[in-house]
Coordinates of C-alpha atoms in Angstrom, one line a residue:
M193 CA -10.4 -8.8 16.2
L194 CA -7.8 -10.7 14.3
I195 CA -5.3 -8.6 12.3
V196 CA -3.7 -10.4 9.3
H197 CA -1.0 -8.2 8.0
N198 CA 1.1 -8.2 4.8
P199 CA 4.8 -8.8 5.3
L200 CA 5.6 -7.7 1.7
Q201 CA 3.6 -4.5 1.5
A202 CA 6.6 -2.2 1.5
S203 CA 7.9 -3.9 -1.7
H204 CA 5.3 -1.9 -3.6
A205 CA 6.4 1.7 -3.4
G206 CA 5.5 3.8 -6.5
R207 CA 7.6 6.8 -7.3
H208 CA 5.1 8.9 -9.2
E209 CA 1.5 9.1 -10.4
M210 CA -0.3 11.3 -12.8
F211 CA -2.5 13.7 -10.7
R212 CA -4.3 16.7 -12.2
G213 CA -2.1 16.9 -15.2
R214 CA 1.3 16.4 -13.6
L215 CA 3.5 13.7 -12.2
V216 CA 3.5 13.9 -8.4
P217 CA 4.8 11.6 -5.6
C218 CA 2.4 8.8 -5.0
H219 CA -0.3 9.3 -2.5
E220 CA -0.5 5.5 -1.8
T221 CA 2.6 4.8 0.2
P222 CA 4.0 2.3 2.7
E223 CA 3.6 4.9 5.4
R224 CA -0.1 4.4 5.4
F225 CA 0.3 0.8 6.5
E226 CA 2.9 1.8 9.0
Q227 CA 0.7 4.3 10.7
V228 CA -2.0 1.7 11.2
M229 CA 0.5 -0.8 12.6
A230 CA 1.8 1.9 15.0
E231 CA -1.7 2.7 16.2
L232 CA -2.5 -0.9 16.7
A233 CA 0.7 -1.2 18.9
R234 CA -0.7 1.7 21.0
R235 CA -4.2 0.4 21.1
P236 CA -4.3 -3.4 20.5
V237 CA -7.6 -4.8 19.4
G238 CA -6.6 -8.5 19.0
P239 CA -4.0 -10.9 17.9
M240 CA -1.8 -10.1 14.9
R241 CA -0.2 -12.4 12.4
T242 CA 0.8 -12.9 8.8
P243 CA -1.2 -15.3 6.5
L244 CA -0.9 -18.9 7.6
P245 CA 0.9 -21.2 5.1
G246 CA -0.6 -24.2 3.4
H247 CA -3.4 -22.6 1.4
E248 CA -1.4 -21.4 -1.6
A249 CA -3.0 -23.7 -4.2
A250 CA -6.5 -23.0 -3.0
D251 CA -5.8 -19.2 -3.0
D252 CA -4.4 -19.3 -6.5
A253 CA -7.5 -21.2 -7.7
R254 CA -9.7 -18.6 -6.1
L255 CA -7.7 -15.8 -7.6
A256 CA -8.4 -17.3 -11.0
R257 CA -12.1 -17.4 -10.3
I258 CA -12.2 -13.6 -9.4
H259 CA -9.6 -12.4 -12.0
D260 CA -9.0 -13.3 -15.6
A261 CA -6.1 -15.6 -16.2
A262 CA -4.4 -13.5 -18.9
Y263 CA -4.6 -10.5 -16.6
L264 CA -3.0 -12.3 -13.7
A265 CA -0.2 -13.5 -16.0
F266 CA 0.3 -10.0 -17.1
L267 CA 0.7 -8.7 -13.6
A268 CA 3.0 -11.5 -12.6
G269 CA 5.3 -10.9 -15.5
A270 CA 5.0 -7.1 -16.1
W271 CA 8.2 -6.0 -14.3
D272 CA 10.4 -8.6 -16.0
E273 CA 9.0 -7.6 -19.4
W274 CA 9.7 -3.9 -18.5
L275 CA 13.3 -4.7 -17.7
A276 CA 13.7 -6.8 -20.8
L277 CA 12.8 -3.8 -22.9
D278 CA 15.7 -1.8 -21.4
A279 CA 17.7 -2.4 -18.2
A280 CA 17.6 1.3 -17.4
N281 CA 13.8 0.9 -16.8
A282 CA 14.7 -0.4 -13.4
A283 CA 14.8 3.3 -12.3
L284 CA 11.3 3.9 -13.6
D285 CA 7.8 2.8 -12.8
I286 CA 5.3 1.4 -15.3
L287 CA 2.4 3.7 -16.1
P288 CA 0.0 3.3 -19.0
S289 CA 0.0 6.0 -21.8
V290 CA -2.5 4.6 -24.2
W291 CA -6.0 3.0 -23.7
P292 CA -8.5 1.1 -25.9
N293 CA -11.4 3.6 -25.7
H294 CA -14.7 3.5 -27.5
G295 CA -14.7 1.8 -30.8
L296 CA -11.3 0.1 -30.2
R297 CA -10.8 -3.6 -29.7
R298 CA -10.0 -5.2 -26.4
D299 CA -10.4 -8.8 -27.5
V300 CA -6.9 -9.0 -29.1
S301 CA -3.9 -8.7 -26.8
P302 CA -1.2 -6.5 -28.4
L303 CA 2.4 -7.7 -28.6
N304 CA 3.6 -4.2 -27.7
F305 CA 4.2 -4.0 -24.0
S306 CA 2.9 -0.4 -23.5
A307 CA -0.3 -1.3 -25.4
R308 CA -0.8 -4.2 -23.1
V309 CA -0.3 -2.0 -20.0
G310 CA -3.1 0.2 -21.3
L311 CA -5.3 -2.8 -22.1
Y312 CA -5.4 -3.7 -18.4
G313 CA -4.8 -0.3 -16.7
F314 CA -7.6 2.3 -16.6
D315 CA -5.7 5.3 -15.2
A316 CA -2.2 6.8 -15.1
G317 CA -2.1 7.0 -11.3
T318 CA -1.3 3.3 -10.5
P319 CA 2.3 2.6 -11.0
I320 CA 3.6 -0.9 -11.3
T321 CA 6.9 -1.4 -9.5
A322 CA 9.4 -4.2 -9.0
G323 CA 7.5 -5.4 -6.0
S324 CA 3.9 -4.7 -7.0
W325 CA 3.0 -8.3 -7.8
S326 CA 4.5 -9.8 -4.7
A327 CA 2.9 -7.2 -2.5
A328 CA -0.5 -7.5 -4.1
R329 CA -0.4 -11.3 -4.1
A330 CA 0.6 -11.3 -0.4
G331 CA -2.2 -8.9 0.3
A332 CA -4.7 -11.1 -1.4
A333 CA -3.5 -13.9 0.8
C334 CA -4.2 -11.7 3.9
A335 CA -7.8 -11.2 2.7
M336 CA -8.4 -14.9 2.1
D337 CA -6.7 -15.9 5.3
A338 CA -8.8 -13.4 7.4
A339 CA -11.9 -14.7 5.7
R340 CA -11.0 -18.3 6.5
A341 CA -10.5 -17.5 10.2
V342 CA -13.9 -15.7 10.4
A343 CA -15.7 -18.5 8.4
A344 CA -14.2 -21.2 10.8
G345 CA -15.5 -19.3 13.8
Q346 CA -12.0 -18.7 15.2
V347 CA -12.9 -15.0 15.4
R348 CA -16.1 -13.0 14.7
A349 CA -14.2 -10.2 12.9
A350 CA -10.8 -9.7 11.2
L351 CA -8.9 -7.1 9.3
A352 CA -6.8 -7.8 6.2
L353 CA -4.2 -5.1 6.9
T354 CA -2.5 -4.7 3.6
R355 CA -1.5 -2.5 0.7
P356 CA -1.8 -1.9 -2.2
P357 CA -5.6 -1.6 -1.7
G358 CA -8.0 -3.6 -3.9
H359 CA -11.6 -2.4 -4.4
H360 CA -10.9 -0.7 -7.8
A361 CA -9.4 -3.8 -9.4
G362 CA -11.8 -5.7 -11.6
P363 CA -11.8 -9.0 -13.3
D364 CA -9.2 -7.9 -15.9
F365 CA -8.2 -4.3 -15.0
F366 CA -6.2 -2.4 -12.4
G367 CA -6.4 1.2 -11.4
G368 CA -7.1 3.4 -8.4
Y369 CA -3.9 2.1 -6.8
C370 CA -5.4 -1.4 -6.9
F371 CA -4.3 -4.7 -8.6
L372 CA -6.1 -7.6 -6.9
N373 CA -9.6 -7.2 -5.4
N374 CA -9.1 -8.2 -1.8
A375 CA -12.7 -7.6 -0.8
A376 CA -14.0 -9.8 -3.6
L377 CA -11.5 -12.5 -2.7
A378 CA -12.6 -12.3 1.0
A379 CA -16.3 -12.5 -0.1
Q380 CA -15.6 -15.5 -2.3
T381 CA -13.7 -17.2 0.5
L382 CA -16.7 -16.8 2.8
R383 CA -18.9 -18.2 0.1
D384 CA -16.7 -21.2 -0.5
A385 CA -16.6 -21.8 3.3
G386 CA -20.4 -22.1 3.4
A387 CA -21.9 -18.6 3.7
A388 CA -24.9 -18.7 1.3
R389 CA -25.2 -14.9 1.0
V390 CA -22.4 -12.4 1.6
A391 CA -22.8 -8.6 1.7
V392 CA -20.0 -6.3 0.7
L393 CA -20.5 -2.8 2.2
D394 CA -17.9 -0.4 0.9
I395 CA -17.3 2.8 2.9
D396 CA -14.3 4.2 1.1
Y397 CA -14.7 7.7 -0.4
H398 CA -14.3 6.3 -3.9
H399 CA -16.7 3.9 -5.4
G400 CA -15.6 0.3 -5.5
N401 CA -16.0 -0.1 -9.2
G402 CA -14.0 -3.3 -9.4
T403 CA -16.1 -5.1 -6.8
Q404 CA -19.3 -4.0 -8.4
T405 CA -18.1 -5.3 -11.8
I406 CA -17.0 -8.6 -10.4
F407 CA -20.3 -9.4 -8.7
E408 CA -22.8 -7.4 -10.8
A409 CA -24.4 -10.5 -12.3
R410 CA -24.5 -12.6 -9.2
S411 CA -27.4 -13.0 -6.7
D412 CA -25.3 -14.5 -3.9
V413 CA -23.3 -11.4 -3.2
L414 CA -24.8 -8.0 -2.4
T415 CA -22.6 -5.0 -3.2
V416 CA -23.4 -1.7 -1.4
S417 CA -21.2 1.4 -1.7
L418 CA -21.3 4.9 0.0
H419 CA -19.1 7.2 -2.0
G420 CA -18.5 10.5 -3.7
D421 CA -20.8 11.3 -6.6
P422 CA -19.1 9.9 -9.7
R423 CA -20.2 12.9 -11.7
T424 CA -17.4 14.8 -10.0
E425 CA -15.3 12.1 -8.1
Y426 CA -13.0 9.3 -9.1
P427 CA -13.5 6.7 -10.6
F428 CA -16.2 8.7 -12.5
Y429 CA -17.5 6.1 -14.9
L430 CA -19.3 3.8 -12.4
G431 CA -21.1 4.2 -9.1
H432 CA -24.4 5.9 -10.1
A433 CA -27.6 5.3 -8.2
D434 CA -29.3 3.6 -11.1
E435 CA -26.8 0.7 -11.3
R436 CA -28.7 -2.1 -9.7
G437 CA -26.9 -5.2 -11.0
T438 CA -27.5 -7.2 -14.2
G439 CA -29.1 -10.6 -15.0
A440 CA -29.3 -12.8 -12.0
G441 CA -27.7 -10.0 -10.0
L442 CA -30.4 -7.5 -10.7
G443 CA -31.3 -5.8 -7.4
C444 CA -28.1 -7.0 -5.7
N445 CA -26.1 -3.7 -6.2
L446 CA -26.9 -0.5 -4.3
N447 CA -24.9 2.7 -4.9
L448 CA -25.4 5.7 -2.5
P449 CA -23.4 8.6 -4.1
L450 CA -23.0 11.7 -2.0
P451 CA -21.9 15.2 -2.9
A452 CA -18.5 16.7 -2.1
G453 CA -18.6 18.4 1.3
T454 CA -20.9 15.8 2.9
G455 CA -20.6 15.7 6.7
F456 CA -21.2 12.9 9.1
E457 CA -24.9 13.5 9.7
T458 CA -25.8 13.1 6.0
W459 CA -23.2 10.3 5.5
S460 CA -24.6 8.4 8.5
D461 CA -28.2 8.6 7.1
A462 CA -26.8 6.9 3.9
L463 CA -25.1 4.3 6.1
Q464 CA -28.4 3.5 7.7
T465 CA -29.9 2.9 4.3
A466 CA -26.9 0.6 3.5
L467 CA -27.3 -1.3 6.7
A468 CA -31.0 -1.8 6.0
A469 CA -30.2 -3.3 2.6
V470 CA -27.7 -5.7 4.2
R471 CA -30.4 -6.8 6.7
A472 CA -33.0 -7.2 4.0
F473 CA -30.6 -9.3 2.0
A474 CA -30.3 -11.7 5.0
A475 CA -26.5 -11.9 4.6
D476 CA -24.7 -14.7 6.5
A477 CA -21.4 -12.7 6.5
L478 CA -20.1 -9.2 5.8
V479 CA -17.1 -7.8 4.0
V480 CA -16.2 -4.1 4.6
P481 CA -13.8 -2.4 2.2
L482 CA -12.5 0.0 4.8
G483 CA -11.4 3.4 3.4
V484 CA -10.9 6.3 5.8
D485 CA -10.4 8.8 3.0
T486 CA -13.7 10.2 4.1
W487 CA -11.8 12.0 6.8
E488 CA -12.1 15.8 6.6
G489 CA -8.4 16.3 6.1
D490 CA -7.8 13.8 3.3
P491 CA -5.7 15.3 0.5
I492 CA -7.6 13.8 -2.4
S493 CA -11.1 13.4 -1.1
R494 CA -13.9 15.8 -0.1
F495 CA -16.1 14.5 2.7
R496 CA -16.0 16.0 6.2
L497 CA -16.0 13.1 8.7
R498 CA -14.0 13.5 11.9
S499 CA -12.0 10.9 13.8
D500 CA -14.6 10.3 16.5
D501 CA -17.1 9.5 13.7
Y502 CA -15.2 6.3 12.9
L503 CA -16.0 4.9 16.4
R504 CA -19.7 5.3 15.5
I505 CA -19.2 3.8 12.1
G506 CA -17.6 0.7 13.6
A507 CA -20.4 0.4 16.2
A508 CA -23.0 0.6 13.5
L509 CA -21.2 -2.2 11.5
G510 CA -20.7 -4.3 14.6
A511 CA -24.4 -4.0 15.5
L512 CA -25.2 -6.1 12.4
G513 CA -23.9 -9.0 14.4
L514 CA -22.4 -10.7 11.3
P515 CA -19.1 -12.5 10.9
T516 CA -17.1 -9.6 9.4
V517 CA -13.9 -9.2 7.3
Y518 CA -12.5 -5.7 6.8
T519 CA -10.1 -5.0 4.0
L520 CA -7.9 -1.9 4.1
E521 CA -8.6 0.4 1.3
G522 CA -8.1 4.2 1.0
G523 CA -7.0 7.0 3.3
Y524 CA -4.2 9.3 2.2
A525 CA -3.7 11.6 5.2
A526 CA -1.2 9.0 6.4
A527 CA -0.5 10.6 9.8
Q528 CA -4.2 10.3 10.8
M529 CA -4.9 7.0 9.1
G530 CA -4.0 4.8 12.0
V531 CA -6.3 6.6 14.4
N532 CA -9.2 6.5 12.1
V533 CA -8.8 2.8 11.1
V534 CA -8.4 1.6 14.7
N535 CA -11.4 3.8 15.8
V536 CA -13.6 1.7 13.4
L537 CA -12.2 -1.5 14.8
A538 CA -12.6 -0.4 18.4
G539 CA -16.2 0.8 17.7
H540 CA -17.0 -2.6 16.2
L541 CA -15.6 -4.5 19.2
D542 CA -17.4 -2.2 21.7
Q543 CA -20.7 -2.8 20.0
A544 CA -20.0 -6.5 19.8
G545 CA -19.3 -6.7 23.5
G546 CA -15.5 -6.7 23.2
G547 CA -15.4 -10.2 21.7
A548 CA -12.8 -11.1 19.0

């Protein structure tokens, strides 16, 4: 198992987010990454490195295929624009305060900076900081580098160990702590390297709305997600069972929403349904947006999985026998996150016979 980790992840460190009507310290912190690194030091599963140089032009071109060019330009320049408004803004994060809801136009980009933040951001819980773009861009490089290594046969499985996470980021929107969709970029990298069909199996507590939106009209990428019921759980407005894809992608999206309080037995039944869909799709490669906010003690999620369950999850994923890229997503009980993530990786390797 190759671990490609983000050397710039700590440069994104939001101060506050809006949570249940008040500003609170951010749940998505550098400590999450640090706990996984610490657990990997205790229980190594394979070689670790940062992204290899020499692929920057190809990576930028792929970014522009997954994300809208104007959106990427906004992210890259947002902090400088924020400071240009008032130097004192250096002590504050950027959060949207206005959004173009029903009946309002999205096709004209406002000149007002706050209005443009709301044009691209869909919640008030995803702060943009001085280092958000550099951290997100380096994280995207991790995902694409991990996928290249898997596609080249250097390893059978790899983890893009990075933050901020990515699966809520869509073609032209950020939210859910996500700016660039690492899972989508990994899937596209695998496609570009020759995999005819790629499956994305998202096991985060929250639906991967960005990934679904990116691939919903494509037949070459299957998107499957196990997650909290969007009628009660974030991101609320996507992730229902009747969403099957559109156009050429009809039938290539499967959502398996589950109620709050779900334990491992019921969750595992849904996972078997997801795995059957991946097999039926005859995927050549697999991407797993790996969220461990399904753990019973997570502060913002409501499933009841236990740490040992993640060993079984990894084994089930490894049993598919596919070249696999994991991308690190949610998990906000930081002290337990490392154990749960590494349990998935260890379970995968045990099922695959210990091979990298």
